[in-house]
Amino acid sequence: MALFGGTAQATDPAPADLRVIGVDLTKDEQGLRVSIPREHWQDPAKDKLADRDFMAWLPVDFHDGVIEAEMKADLAPGAPDFARGFVGLAFRYDGARFESIYLRPTNGVAQDQVRRNHAVQYAAFPDWRFDRLRRESPERYETAADIAPGRWVHVRIEVSGVRAVLYLDHRTSPVLIVNDLKLGPDQRGGVGLWVETATIAHFRNIRITPR
């Protein structure tokens, strides 16, 4: 992927163009494949479940603009019960902190309405992870969405200052609006292909258009 002077090519970067944190990264006929090795899967019997900083990321200087990608996620064989196919995009990553919006595809087809309402999530690492946001501001940073495991979904995130707006599948109506990005208006940095426990994700047609 090339990024020059405010424009970006809509071609997938090569694995060598990305940096990795705790993930396996390859490229196959479906696009970029990102997964977490089994030894890094979370275990709720040992640790509190929370969002982590495992991703493949592009070392671009992104502040305001638009990030687009097509992505899909499947559960890995032997996935634990809490696995949801977590997959999303991190942005403004400065090497320690980042904002993110991610999907829980299995929640999109769950037969429980509460789980359905948790299909999309905003979080900010490391201090504003999903558990804190859900506890302190229930329903404000999560929502339902028409998504499912193994199904490609087009994701578009428009970022400006402390505001991020998520659109799915080229719809004109946003799925999620965040008006108070927790890291503030001056945060900037890389863009990440983010995953969590027991997810096998694919990304393609990645496009970054800075303002």
PDB file of C-alpha atoms in Angstrom:
ATOM      1  CA  MET A   1       0.000   0.000   0.000  1.00  0.00           C
ATOM      2  CA  ALA A   2       1.286   3.438  -0.869  1.00  0.00           C
ATOM      3  CA  LEU A   3       0.318   6.625   0.903  1.00  0.00           C
ATOM      4  CA  PHE A   4       1.437   9.920  -0.590  1.00  0.00           C
ATOM      5  CA  GLY A   5       0.275  13.492  -0.291  1.00  0.00           C
ATOM      6  CA  GLY A   6      -3.226  12.795   0.952  1.00  0.00           C
ATOM      7  CA  THR A   7      -4.107   9.910  -1.357  1.00  0.00           C
ATOM      8  CA  ALA A   8      -3.833   6.181  -1.010  1.00  0.00           C
ATOM      9  CA  GLN A   9      -3.847   3.243  -3.358  1.00  0.00           C
ATOM     10  CA  ALA A  10      -6.641   0.722  -2.833  1.00  0.00           C
ATOM     11  CA  THR A  11      -4.253  -2.193  -3.128  1.00  0.00           C
ATOM     12  CA  ASP A  12      -3.338  -4.425  -0.234  1.00  0.00           C
ATOM     13  CA  PRO A  13       0.104  -3.942   1.282  1.00  0.00           C
ATOM     14  CA  ALA A  14       2.561  -6.800   1.255  1.00  0.00           C
ATOM     15  CA  PRO A  15       3.202  -8.476   4.620  1.00  0.00           C
ATOM     16  CA  ALA A  16       6.688  -6.942   4.558  1.00  0.00           C
ATOM     17  CA  ASP A  17       5.111  -3.465   4.606  1.00  0.00           C
ATOM     18  CA  LEU A  18       3.423  -4.087   7.955  1.00  0.00           C
ATOM     19  CA  ARG A  19       4.689  -4.431  11.501  1.00  0.00           C
ATOM     20  CA  VAL A  20       3.259  -7.189  13.693  1.00  0.00           C
ATOM     21  CA  ILE A  21       2.447  -7.339  17.389  1.00  0.00           C
ATOM     22  CA  GLY A  22       1.638 -10.850  18.624  1.00  0.00           C
ATOM     23  CA  VAL A  23      -0.057 -12.013  15.427  1.00  0.00           C
ATOM     24  CA  ASP A  24       0.680 -14.296  12.496  1.00  0.00           C
ATOM     25  CA  LEU A  25       0.531 -12.452   9.168  1.00  0.00           C
ATOM     26  CA  THR A  26       0.491 -14.012   5.714  1.00  0.00           C
ATOM     27  CA  LYS A  27      -1.091 -13.312   2.356  1.00  0.00           C
ATOM     28  CA  ASP A  28      -3.269 -15.786   0.472  1.00  0.00           C
ATOM     29  CA  GLU A  29      -5.856 -15.777  -2.312  1.00  0.00           C
ATOM     30  CA  GLN A  30      -8.353 -13.986  -0.039  1.00  0.00           C
ATOM     31  CA  GLY A  31      -6.059 -11.154   1.016  1.00  0.00           C
ATOM     32  CA  LEU A  32      -4.061 -10.480   4.147  1.00  0.00           C
ATOM     33  CA  ARG A  33      -4.576 -13.201   6.744  1.00  0.00           C
ATOM     34  CA  VAL A  34      -4.172 -12.150  10.377  1.00  0.00           C
ATOM     35  CA  SER A  35      -4.546 -14.471  13.372  1.00  0.00           C
ATOM     36  CA  ILE A  36      -3.341 -14.833  16.948  1.00  0.00           C
ATOM     37  CA  PRO A  37      -1.217 -17.912  17.755  1.00  0.00           C
ATOM     38  CA  ARG A  38      -2.924 -20.276  20.155  1.00  0.00           C
ATOM     39  CA  GLU A  39      -0.348 -19.607  22.861  1.00  0.00           C
ATOM     40  CA  HIS A  40      -1.594 -16.015  22.981  1.00  0.00           C
ATOM     41  CA  TRP A  41      -5.285 -16.841  23.315  1.00  0.00           C
ATOM     42  CA  GLN A  42      -6.811 -15.374  26.446  1.00  0.00           C
ATOM     43  CA  ASP A  43      -7.924 -17.628  29.293  1.00  0.00           C
ATOM     44  CA  PRO A  44     -10.683 -16.149  31.494  1.00  0.00           C
ATOM     45  CA  ALA A  45      -9.746 -18.609  34.226  1.00  0.00           C
ATOM     46  CA  LYS A  46      -6.375 -16.870  34.513  1.00  0.00           C
ATOM     47  CA  ASP A  47      -6.900 -13.312  33.302  1.00  0.00           C
ATOM     48  CA  LYS A  48      -9.661 -10.762  32.949  1.00  0.00           C
ATOM     49  CA  LEU A  49     -10.857 -10.584  29.349  1.00  0.00           C
ATOM     50  CA  ALA A  50      -9.968  -7.241  27.795  1.00  0.00           C
ATOM     51  CA  ASP A  51      -8.943  -5.738  24.468  1.00  0.00           C
ATOM     52  CA  ARG A  52      -5.233  -6.028  23.722  1.00  0.00           C
ATOM     53  CA  ASP A  53      -2.786  -4.514  21.248  1.00  0.00           C
ATOM     54  CA  PHE A  54      -2.377  -7.540  18.957  1.00  0.00           C
ATOM     55  CA  MET A  55      -2.418  -6.452  15.323  1.00  0.00           C
ATOM     56  CA  ALA A  56      -0.577  -5.992  12.057  1.00  0.00           C
ATOM     57  CA  TRP A  57      -0.094  -2.292  11.475  1.00  0.00           C
ATOM     58  CA  LEU A  58       0.930   0.106   8.768  1.00  0.00           C
ATOM     59  CA  PRO A  59       3.482   2.702   9.888  1.00  0.00           C
ATOM     60  CA  VAL A  60       1.652   5.669   8.368  1.00  0.00           C
ATOM     61  CA  ASP A  61       1.060   9.063   9.955  1.00  0.00           C
ATOM     62  CA  PHE A  62      -2.724   9.109  10.117  1.00  0.00           C
ATOM     63  CA  HIS A  63      -4.572  11.837  11.974  1.00  0.00           C
ATOM     64  CA  ASP A  64      -7.870  12.819  10.325  1.00  0.00           C
ATOM     65  CA  GLY A  65      -9.387  11.218   7.252  1.00  0.00           C
ATOM     66  CA  VAL A  66     -11.020   8.004   6.088  1.00  0.00           C
ATOM     67  CA  ILE A  67     -10.001   4.374   6.562  1.00  0.00           C
ATOM     68  CA  GLU A  68     -11.712   1.707   4.470  1.00  0.00           C
ATOM     69  CA  ALA A  69     -11.277  -2.044   4.168  1.00  0.00           C
ATOM     70  CA  GLU A  70     -13.159  -5.209   3.435  1.00  0.00           C
ATOM     71  CA  MET A  71     -12.797  -7.753   6.214  1.00  0.00           C
ATOM     72  CA  LYS A  72     -14.164 -11.048   7.347  1.00  0.00           C
ATOM     73  CA  ALA A  73     -13.515 -13.262  10.346  1.00  0.00           C
ATOM     74  CA  ASP A  74     -13.951 -16.899  11.196  1.00  0.00           C
ATOM     75  CA  LEU A  75     -13.513 -18.714  14.484  1.00  0.00           C
ATOM     76  CA  ALA A  76     -10.356 -20.780  14.711  1.00  0.00           C
ATOM     77  CA  PRO A  77     -10.701 -24.521  15.341  1.00  0.00           C
ATOM     78  CA  GLY A  78     -11.117 -25.140  19.053  1.00  0.00           C
ATOM     79  CA  ALA A  79     -12.209 -21.568  19.744  1.00  0.00           C
ATOM     80  CA  PRO A  80     -13.353 -21.011  23.355  1.00  0.00           C
ATOM     81  CA  ASP A  81     -16.956 -20.145  24.163  1.00  0.00           C
ATOM     82  CA  PHE A  82     -16.202 -16.455  24.652  1.00  0.00           C
ATOM     83  CA  ALA A  83     -14.678 -16.069  21.183  1.00  0.00           C
ATOM     84  CA  ARG A  84     -16.670 -13.819  18.861  1.00  0.00           C
ATOM     85  CA  GLY A  85     -14.490 -13.562  15.746  1.00  0.00           C
ATOM     86  CA  PHE A  86     -13.110 -10.224  16.958  1.00  0.00           C
ATOM     87  CA  VAL A  87     -11.848  -8.188  13.989  1.00  0.00           C
ATOM     88  CA  GLY A  88     -11.440  -4.485  13.371  1.00  0.00           C
ATOM     89  CA  LEU A  89      -9.334  -1.461  12.572  1.00  0.00           C
ATOM     90  CA  ALA A  90      -7.053   0.408  14.928  1.00  0.00           C
ATOM     91  CA  PHE A  91      -6.020   3.957  14.113  1.00  0.00           C
ATOM     92  CA  ARG A  92      -3.751   6.749  15.344  1.00  0.00           C
ATOM     93  CA  TYR A  93      -1.381   4.132  16.793  1.00  0.00           C
ATOM     94  CA  ASP A  94       1.675   5.848  18.299  1.00  0.00           C
ATOM     95  CA  GLY A  95       3.468   2.730  19.475  1.00  0.00           C
ATOM     96  CA  ALA A  96       1.655   2.586  22.803  1.00  0.00           C
ATOM     97  CA  ARG A  97      -1.888   3.922  22.386  1.00  0.00           C
ATOM     98  CA  PHE A  98      -4.565   3.699  19.725  1.00  0.00           C
ATOM     99  CA  GLU A  99      -8.266   4.105  19.034  1.00  0.00           C
ATOM    100  CA  SER A 100     -10.179   1.203  17.486  1.00  0.00           C
ATOM    101  CA  ILE A 101     -13.534   0.109  16.171  1.00  0.00           C
ATOM    102  CA  TYR A 102     -14.076  -3.609  15.870  1.00  0.00           C
ATOM    103  CA  LEU A 103     -16.727  -6.211  15.111  1.00  0.00           C
ATOM    104  CA  ARG A 104     -17.946  -9.320  16.900  1.00  0.00           C
ATOM    105  CA  PRO A 105     -19.401 -11.251  13.935  1.00  0.00           C
ATOM    106  CA  THR A 106     -20.893 -14.125  15.931  1.00  0.00           C
ATOM    107  CA  ASN A 107     -22.936 -11.605  17.915  1.00  0.00           C
ATOM    108  CA  GLY A 108     -24.539 -10.413  14.699  1.00  0.00           C
ATOM    109  CA  VAL A 109     -26.349 -13.741  14.338  1.00  0.00           C
ATOM    110  CA  ALA A 110     -26.797 -14.618  18.016  1.00  0.00           C
ATOM    111  CA  GLN A 111     -30.223 -15.689  19.260  1.00  0.00           C
ATOM    112  CA  ASP A 112     -29.789 -13.481  22.319  1.00  0.00           C
ATOM    113  CA  GLN A 113     -30.686  -9.817  21.857  1.00  0.00           C
ATOM    114  CA  VAL A 114     -28.135  -8.535  24.362  1.00  0.00           C
ATOM    115  CA  ARG A 115     -25.348 -10.232  22.426  1.00  0.00           C
ATOM    116  CA  ARG A 116     -26.698  -8.788  19.188  1.00  0.00           C
ATOM    117  CA  ASN A 117     -26.503  -5.319  20.717  1.00  0.00           C
ATOM    118  CA  HIS A 118     -22.784  -5.905  21.251  1.00  0.00           C
ATOM    119  CA  ALA A 119     -21.891  -6.633  17.625  1.00  0.00           C
ATOM    120  CA  VAL A 120     -19.857  -3.425  17.120  1.00  0.00           C
ATOM    121  CA  GLN A 121     -17.459  -1.900  19.644  1.00  0.00           C
ATOM    122  CA  TYR A 122     -15.395   1.268  20.039  1.00  0.00           C
ATOM    123  CA  ALA A 123     -12.414   1.121  22.409  1.00  0.00           C
ATOM    124  CA  ALA A 124      -9.215   3.040  23.126  1.00  0.00           C
ATOM    125  CA  PHE A 125      -6.089   1.231  24.267  1.00  0.00           C
ATOM    126  CA  PRO A 126      -4.877   0.974  26.965  1.00  0.00           C
ATOM    127  CA  ASP A 127      -7.178   2.846  29.359  1.00  0.00           C
ATOM    128  CA  TRP A 128     -10.598   2.659  27.687  1.00  0.00           C
ATOM    129  CA  ARG A 129     -11.163  -0.984  26.840  1.00  0.00           C
ATOM    130  CA  PHE A 130     -14.570  -2.522  26.223  1.00  0.00           C
ATOM    131  CA  ASP A 131     -15.146  -3.649  29.810  1.00  0.00           C
ATOM    132  CA  ARG A 132     -14.637  -0.174  31.261  1.00  0.00           C
ATOM    133  CA  LEU A 133     -16.728   1.527  28.591  1.00  0.00           C
ATOM    134  CA  ARG A 134     -19.531  -0.998  29.008  1.00  0.00           C
ATOM    135  CA  ARG A 135     -19.459  -0.573  32.771  1.00  0.00           C
ATOM    136  CA  GLU A 136     -19.264   3.229  32.873  1.00  0.00           C
ATOM    137  CA  SER A 137     -21.282   4.107  29.752  1.00  0.00           C
ATOM    138  CA  PRO A 138     -23.490   1.146  28.843  1.00  0.00           C
ATOM    139  CA  GLU A 139     -24.768   1.128  25.232  1.00  0.00           C
ATOM    140  CA  ARG A 140     -22.891   4.318  24.295  1.00  0.00           C
ATOM    141  CA  TYR A 141     -19.954   2.675  22.529  1.00  0.00           C
ATOM    142  CA  GLU A 142     -21.594  -0.530  21.229  1.00  0.00           C
ATOM    143  CA  THR A 143     -24.381  -1.338  18.828  1.00  0.00           C
ATOM    144  CA  ALA A 144     -26.008  -4.041  16.731  1.00  0.00           C
ATOM    145  CA  ALA A 145     -25.105  -4.706  13.096  1.00  0.00           C
ATOM    146  CA  ASP A 146     -25.961  -7.040  10.231  1.00  0.00           C
ATOM    147  CA  ILE A 147     -22.744  -9.059  10.280  1.00  0.00           C
ATOM    148  CA  ALA A 148     -21.861 -12.739  10.500  1.00  0.00           C
ATOM    149  CA  PRO A 149     -18.826 -15.028  10.658  1.00  0.00           C
ATOM    150  CA  GLY A 150     -17.277 -15.816   7.292  1.00  0.00           C
ATOM    151  CA  ARG A 151     -19.047 -12.936   5.536  1.00  0.00           C
ATOM    152  CA  TRP A 152     -17.138 -10.082   3.920  1.00  0.00           C
ATOM    153  CA  VAL A 153     -18.121  -6.664   5.223  1.00  0.00           C
ATOM    154  CA  HIS A 154     -17.004  -3.283   3.922  1.00  0.00           C
ATOM    155  CA  VAL A 155     -15.922  -1.018   6.765  1.00  0.00           C
ATOM    156  CA  ARG A 156     -15.517   2.748   6.453  1.00  0.00           C
ATOM    157  CA  ILE A 157     -14.377   4.863   9.396  1.00  0.00           C
ATOM    158  CA  GLU A 158     -14.390   8.656   9.063  1.00  0.00           C
ATOM    159  CA  VAL A 159     -12.172  10.333  11.650  1.00  0.00           C
ATOM    160  CA  SER A 160     -12.085  14.043  12.488  1.00  0.00           C
ATOM    161  CA  GLY A 161     -10.798  15.498  15.735  1.00  0.00           C
ATOM    162  CA  VAL A 162     -12.521  13.600  18.540  1.00  0.00           C
ATOM    163  CA  ARG A 163     -15.221  12.167  16.277  1.00  0.00           C
ATOM    164  CA  ALA A 164     -15.303   8.817  14.469  1.00  0.00           C
ATOM    165  CA  VAL A 165     -18.217   7.563  12.379  1.00  0.00           C
ATOM    166  CA  LEU A 166     -18.571   3.960  11.222  1.00  0.00           C
ATOM    167  CA  TYR A 167     -20.376   2.879   8.049  1.00  0.00           C
ATOM    168  CA  LEU A 168     -20.849  -0.736   6.983  1.00  0.00           C
ATOM    169  CA  ASP A 169     -21.418  -2.188   3.516  1.00  0.00           C
ATOM    170  CA  HIS A 170     -21.591   1.176   1.725  1.00  0.00           C
ATOM    171  CA  ARG A 171     -24.747   2.237   3.540  1.00  0.00           C
ATOM    172  CA  THR A 172     -25.303   5.979   3.859  1.00  0.00           C
ATOM    173  CA  SER A 173     -26.565   5.737   7.429  1.00  0.00           C
ATOM    174  CA  PRO A 174     -23.853   5.266  10.074  1.00  0.00           C
ATOM    175  CA  VAL A 175     -23.845   2.244  12.351  1.00  0.00           C
ATOM    176  CA  LEU A 176     -21.872   3.854  15.179  1.00  0.00           C
ATOM    177  CA  ILE A 177     -21.018   7.460  16.046  1.00  0.00           C
ATOM    178  CA  VAL A 178     -18.355   8.280  18.617  1.00  0.00           C
ATOM    179  CA  ASN A 179     -18.186  11.968  19.500  1.00  0.00           C
ATOM    180  CA  ASP A 180     -15.530  11.743  22.212  1.00  0.00           C
ATOM    181  CA  LEU A 181     -12.517   9.750  21.064  1.00  0.00           C
ATOM    182  CA  LYS A 182     -10.725   9.089  24.316  1.00  0.00           C
ATOM    183  CA  LEU A 183      -7.182   9.877  23.196  1.00  0.00           C
ATOM    184  CA  GLY A 184      -8.079  13.388  22.121  1.00  0.00           C
ATOM    185  CA  PRO A 185      -7.878  15.408  18.896  1.00  0.00           C
ATOM    186  CA  ASP A 186      -4.086  15.481  18.623  1.00  0.00           C
ATOM    187  CA  GLN A 187      -3.482  11.718  18.641  1.00  0.00           C
ATOM    188  CA  ARG A 188      -1.961  10.417  15.397  1.00  0.00           C
ATOM    189  CA  GLY A 189      -0.084   7.436  14.045  1.00  0.00           C
ATOM    190  CA  GLY A 190      -0.389   4.109  12.282  1.00  0.00           C
ATOM    191  CA  VAL A 191      -3.389   2.092  11.121  1.00  0.00           C
ATOM    192  CA  GLY A 192      -3.771  -1.473  12.346  1.00  0.00           C
ATOM    193  CA  LEU A 193      -5.506  -4.665  11.264  1.00  0.00           C
ATOM    194  CA  TRP A 194      -6.700  -5.719  14.701  1.00  0.00           C
ATOM    195  CA  VAL A 195      -7.817  -9.153  15.912  1.00  0.00           C
ATOM    196  CA  GLU A 196      -8.376 -10.964  19.177  1.00  0.00           C
ATOM    197  CA  THR A 197      -8.501 -14.495  20.574  1.00  0.00           C
ATOM    198  CA  ALA A 198      -9.359 -17.387  18.241  1.00  0.00           C
ATOM    199  CA  THR A 199      -9.989 -15.206  15.200  1.00  0.00           C
ATOM    200  CA  ILE A 200      -8.810 -16.002  11.692  1.00  0.00           C
ATOM    201  CA  ALA A 201      -9.308 -12.740   9.807  1.00  0.00           C
ATOM    202  CA  HIS A 202      -8.848 -11.620   6.237  1.00  0.00           C
ATOM    203  CA  PHE A 203      -8.475  -8.039   5.020  1.00  0.00           C
ATOM    204  CA  ARG A 204      -8.507  -6.713   1.465  1.00  0.00           C
ATOM    205  CA  ASN A 205      -8.995  -3.458  -0.475  1.00  0.00           C
ATOM    206  CA  ILE A 206      -7.464  -1.401   2.303  1.00  0.00           C
ATOM    207  CA  ARG A 207      -7.613   2.307   1.633  1.00  0.00           C
ATOM    208  CA  ILE A 208      -6.372   5.156   3.810  1.00  0.00           C
ATOM    209  CA  THR A 209      -7.262   8.692   2.749  1.00  0.00           C
ATOM    210  CA  PRO A 210      -5.922  11.373   5.100  1.00  0.00           C
ATOM    211  CA  ARG A 211      -7.586  14.736   5.195  1.00  0.00           C
TER     212      ARG A 211
END
